[in-house]
Tab-separated table of N, CA and C in Angstrom:
chain	number	residue	atom	x	y	z
H	1	MET	N	-9.606	22.887	10.887
H	1	MET	CA	-8.770	22.165	11.785
H	1	MET	C	-7.703	21.483	11.053
H	2	SER	N	-6.477	21.402	11.576
H	2	SER	CA	-5.419	20.809	10.921
H	2	SER	C	-5.415	19.246	11.083
H	3	GLN	N	-4.848	18.628	10.142
H	3	GLN	CA	-4.711	17.135	10.260
H	3	GLN	C	-3.495	16.824	11.104
H	4	VAL	N	-3.533	15.712	11.783
H	4	VAL	CA	-2.425	15.186	12.518
H	4	VAL	C	-1.916	13.977	11.847
H	5	PHE	N	-0.705	14.048	11.334
H	5	PHE	CA	-0.138	12.811	10.589
H	5	PHE	C	0.768	12.058	11.575
H	6	SER	N	0.686	10.736	11.381
H	6	SER	CA	1.595	9.817	12.173
H	6	SER	C	3.055	10.068	11.603
H	7	GLU	N	3.975	9.550	12.350
H	7	GLU	CA	5.362	9.612	12.036
H	7	GLU	C	5.612	8.879	10.609
H	8	GLU	N	4.884	7.751	10.442
H	8	GLU	CA	5.046	7.028	9.212
H	8	GLU	C	4.565	7.865	8.048
H	9	THR	N	3.335	8.438	8.270
H	9	THR	CA	2.827	9.226	7.168
H	9	THR	C	3.622	10.395	6.840
H	10	HIS	N	4.227	11.078	7.893
H	10	HIS	CA	5.098	12.186	7.684
H	10	HIS	C	6.313	11.792	6.844
H	11	ARG	N	6.910	10.652	7.219
H	11	ARG	CA	8.120	10.152	6.408
H	11	ARG	C	7.675	9.803	4.944
H	12	ASN	N	6.567	9.239	4.693
H	12	ASN	CA	6.018	8.928	3.432
H	12	ASN	C	5.830	10.137	2.563
H	13	LEU	N	5.213	11.145	3.247
H	13	LEU	CA	4.962	12.488	2.498
H	13	LEU	C	6.315	13.112	2.111
H	14	LEU	N	7.261	13.127	3.022
H	14	LEU	CA	8.673	13.697	2.738
H	14	LEU	C	9.282	12.993	1.629
H	15	ALA	N	9.130	11.632	1.593
H	15	ALA	CA	9.836	10.881	0.476
H	15	ALA	C	9.163	11.136	-0.817
H	16	ARG	N	7.897	11.578	-0.918
H	16	ARG	CA	7.249	11.769	-2.183
H	16	ARG	C	7.367	13.243	-2.666
H	17	ILE	N	7.703	14.082	-1.800
H	17	ILE	CA	7.818	15.587	-2.235
H	17	ILE	C	8.669	15.775	-3.335
H	18	PRO	N	9.959	15.267	-3.435
H	18	PRO	CA	10.845	15.531	-4.546
H	18	PRO	C	10.265	15.122	-5.881
H	19	HIS	N	9.599	13.948	-5.827
H	19	HIS	CA	8.928	13.456	-7.033
H	19	HIS	C	7.726	14.331	-7.473
H	20	CYS	N	6.948	14.742	-6.575
H	20	CYS	CA	5.718	15.461	-6.861
H	20	CYS	C	5.990	16.976	-7.100
H	21	THR	N	7.039	17.488	-6.602
H	21	THR	CA	7.440	18.968	-6.793
H	21	THR	C	8.565	19.323	-7.701
H	22	GLY	N	9.458	18.317	-7.801
H	22	GLY	CA	10.647	18.569	-8.623
H	22	GLY	C	11.680	19.197	-7.757
H	23	ARG	N	11.532	19.321	-6.507
H	23	ARG	CA	12.515	19.974	-5.619
H	23	ARG	C	12.788	19.133	-4.422
H	24	GLU	N	14.103	19.128	-3.974
H	24	GLU	CA	14.470	18.288	-2.833
H	24	GLU	C	13.969	18.944	-1.498
H	25	ILE	N	13.879	18.092	-0.480
H	25	ILE	CA	13.426	18.671	0.807
H	25	ILE	C	14.420	19.733	1.320
H	26	SER	N	15.681	19.548	1.110
H	26	SER	CA	16.623	20.700	1.435
H	26	SER	C	16.328	21.992	0.855
H	27	ASP	N	15.871	21.966	-0.424
H	27	ASP	CA	15.467	23.181	-1.137
H	27	ASP	C	14.260	23.822	-0.431
H	28	TRP	N	13.310	22.942	-0.110
H	28	TRP	CA	12.090	23.509	0.505
H	28	TRP	C	12.425	24.008	1.887
H	29	LEU	N	13.240	23.345	2.599
H	29	LEU	CA	13.596	23.833	4.023
H	29	LEU	C	14.330	25.209	3.896
H	30	ARG	N	15.174	25.396	2.888
H	30	ARG	CA	15.839	26.682	2.689
H	30	ARG	C	14.831	27.766	2.313
H	31	THR	N	13.768	27.346	1.536
H	31	THR	CA	12.659	28.320	1.088
H	31	THR	C	12.017	28.800	2.410
H	32	VAL	N	11.622	27.846	3.257
H	32	VAL	CA	10.971	28.209	4.525
H	32	VAL	C	11.808	29.115	5.382
H	33	GLU	N	13.117	28.728	5.466
H	33	GLU	CA	14.061	29.557	6.272
H	33	GLU	C	14.107	30.962	5.816
H	34	GLU	N	14.046	31.152	4.511
H	34	GLU	CA	14.248	32.512	3.850
H	34	GLU	C	12.969	33.089	3.781
H	35	GLY	N	11.816	32.472	3.993
H	35	GLY	CA	10.477	33.008	3.862
H	35	GLY	C	10.009	33.913	5.070
H	36	PRO	N	8.782	34.291	5.061
H	36	PRO	CA	8.243	35.172	6.098
H	36	PRO	C	8.171	34.431	7.447
H	37	ALA	N	8.349	35.182	8.507
H	37	ALA	CA	8.162	34.664	9.908
H	37	ALA	C	6.727	34.561	10.244
H	38	LEU	N	6.219	33.449	10.140
H	38	LEU	CA	4.774	33.217	10.399
H	38	LEU	C	4.565	32.045	11.327
H	39	ARG	N	3.336	31.875	11.784
H	39	ARG	CA	3.075	30.729	12.698
H	39	ARG	C	2.863	29.538	11.743
H	40	PHE	N	2.776	28.376	12.419
H	40	PHE	CA	2.732	27.038	11.684
H	40	PHE	C	1.750	27.033	10.509
H	41	GLU	N	0.475	27.268	10.829
H	41	GLU	CA	-0.591	27.137	9.880
H	41	GLU	C	-0.465	28.204	8.826
H	42	GLU	N	0.035	29.366	9.236
H	42	GLU	CA	0.222	30.488	8.236
H	42	GLU	C	1.451	30.089	7.342
H	43	LYS	N	2.439	29.484	7.793
H	43	LYS	CA	3.546	29.031	7.000
H	43	LYS	C	2.933	28.004	5.906
H	44	VAL	N	2.142	27.065	6.375
H	44	VAL	CA	1.565	26.035	5.481
H	44	VAL	C	0.752	26.767	4.426
H	45	SER	N	-0.073	27.749	4.807
H	45	SER	CA	-0.970	28.417	3.842
H	45	SER	C	-0.076	29.220	2.837
H	46	TRP	N	1.033	29.844	3.347
H	46	TRP	CA	1.972	30.594	2.478
H	46	TRP	C	2.571	29.654	1.468
H	47	LEU	N	3.037	28.507	1.901
H	47	LEU	CA	3.685	27.493	0.959
H	47	LEU	C	2.717	27.074	-0.172
H	48	ARG	N	1.419	26.742	0.377
H	48	ARG	CA	0.369	26.300	-0.527
H	48	ARG	C	0.111	27.265	-1.614
H	49	HIS	N	-0.073	28.554	-1.221
H	49	HIS	CA	-0.479	29.574	-2.190
H	49	HIS	C	0.672	30.118	-3.054
H	50	GLU	N	1.814	30.128	-2.423
H	50	GLU	CA	3.045	30.769	-3.134
H	50	GLU	C	3.580	29.757	-4.133
H	51	TYR	N	3.472	28.417	-3.810
H	51	TYR	CA	4.185	27.435	-4.612
H	51	TYR	C	3.172	26.394	-5.086
H	52	ASP	N	1.906	26.621	-4.941
H	52	ASP	CA	0.854	25.689	-5.347
H	52	ASP	C	1.060	24.254	-4.931
H	53	LEU	N	1.374	24.135	-3.640
H	53	LEU	CA	1.580	22.805	-3.038
H	53	LEU	C	0.265	22.203	-2.459
H	54	ALA	N	0.184	20.960	-2.367
H	54	ALA	CA	-0.912	20.317	-1.708
H	54	ALA	C	-0.737	20.533	-0.232
H	55	TYR	N	-1.924	20.467	0.498
H	55	TYR	CA	-1.878	20.728	1.912
H	55	TYR	C	-1.009	19.704	2.630
H	56	GLY	N	-0.989	18.551	2.406
H	56	GLY	CA	-0.253	17.545	3.082
H	56	GLY	C	1.256	17.782	2.849
H	57	HIS	N	1.653	18.049	1.669
H	57	HIS	CA	3.085	18.401	1.322
H	57	HIS	C	3.586	19.571	2.013
H	58	ALA	N	2.760	20.661	2.005
H	58	ALA	CA	3.130	21.850	2.747
H	58	ALA	C	3.275	21.690	4.200
H	59	LYS	N	2.304	20.953	4.788
H	59	LYS	CA	2.374	20.699	6.176
H	59	LYS	C	3.518	19.858	6.574
H	60	ALA	N	3.871	18.883	5.748
H	60	ALA	CA	5.048	17.971	5.999
H	60	ALA	C	6.342	18.807	5.936
H	61	ILE	N	6.407	19.751	5.038
H	61	ILE	CA	7.630	20.530	4.934
H	61	ILE	C	7.803	21.404	6.130
H	62	ILE	N	6.744	22.049	6.534
H	62	ILE	CA	6.854	22.941	7.721
H	62	ILE	C	7.051	22.147	8.943
H	63	HIS	N	6.477	20.999	9.118
H	63	HIS	CA	6.687	20.186	10.267
H	63	HIS	C	8.126	19.777	10.322
H	64	GLU	N	8.703	19.281	9.197
H	64	GLU	CA	10.096	18.892	9.155
H	64	GLU	C	10.969	20.099	9.461
H	65	TYR	N	10.661	21.234	8.992
H	65	TYR	CA	11.536	22.431	9.257
H	65	TYR	C	11.522	22.663	10.773
H	66	ASP	N	10.302	22.623	11.388
H	66	ASP	CA	10.211	22.876	12.842
H	66	ASP	C	10.990	21.750	13.640
H	67	LEU	N	10.893	20.523	13.195
H	67	LEU	CA	11.673	19.427	13.881
H	67	LEU	C	13.164	19.710	13.846
H	68	ARG	N	13.637	20.052	12.665
H	68	ARG	CA	15.077	20.258	12.463
H	68	ARG	C	15.583	21.539	13.241
H	69	ARG	N	14.695	22.547	13.282
H	69	ARG	CA	15.081	23.718	13.998
H	69	ARG	C	15.157	23.480	15.456
H	70	ALA	N	14.138	22.672	15.997
H	70	ALA	CA	14.204	22.312	17.360
H	70	ALA	C	15.372	21.555	17.742
H	71	ALA	N	15.828	20.589	16.890
H	71	ALA	CA	17.007	19.711	17.035
H	71	ALA	C	18.258	20.611	17.154
H	72	ARG	N	18.337	21.608	16.308
H	72	ARG	CA	19.495	22.537	16.348
H	72	ARG	C	19.602	23.322	17.692
H	73	LYS	N	18.393	23.654	18.241
H	73	LYS	CA	18.414	24.304	19.513
H	73	LYS	C	18.928	23.449	20.655
H	74	LEU	N	18.745	22.131	20.548
H	74	LEU	CA	19.124	21.190	21.592
H	74	LEU	C	20.586	20.988	21.584
H	75	LEU	N	21.270	21.207	20.493
H	75	LEU	CA	22.668	20.955	20.410
H	75	LEU	C	23.548	21.941	21.116
């Protein structure tokens, strides 16, 4: 079962990702964009295994990607 993060937890995870991974959020979002077309949890698993990310970081990246993609569709 996947964890549900609050908005505050999501923001905190995003803020720590560059420090923990050495890559900016924009780099991770580009990686997801260029990666395989998978469902949410499959993308999380792909990031975790392909880039050795913690579950929380991978989930935060995918969630942020989905939020930004949805915002683009609304414009």
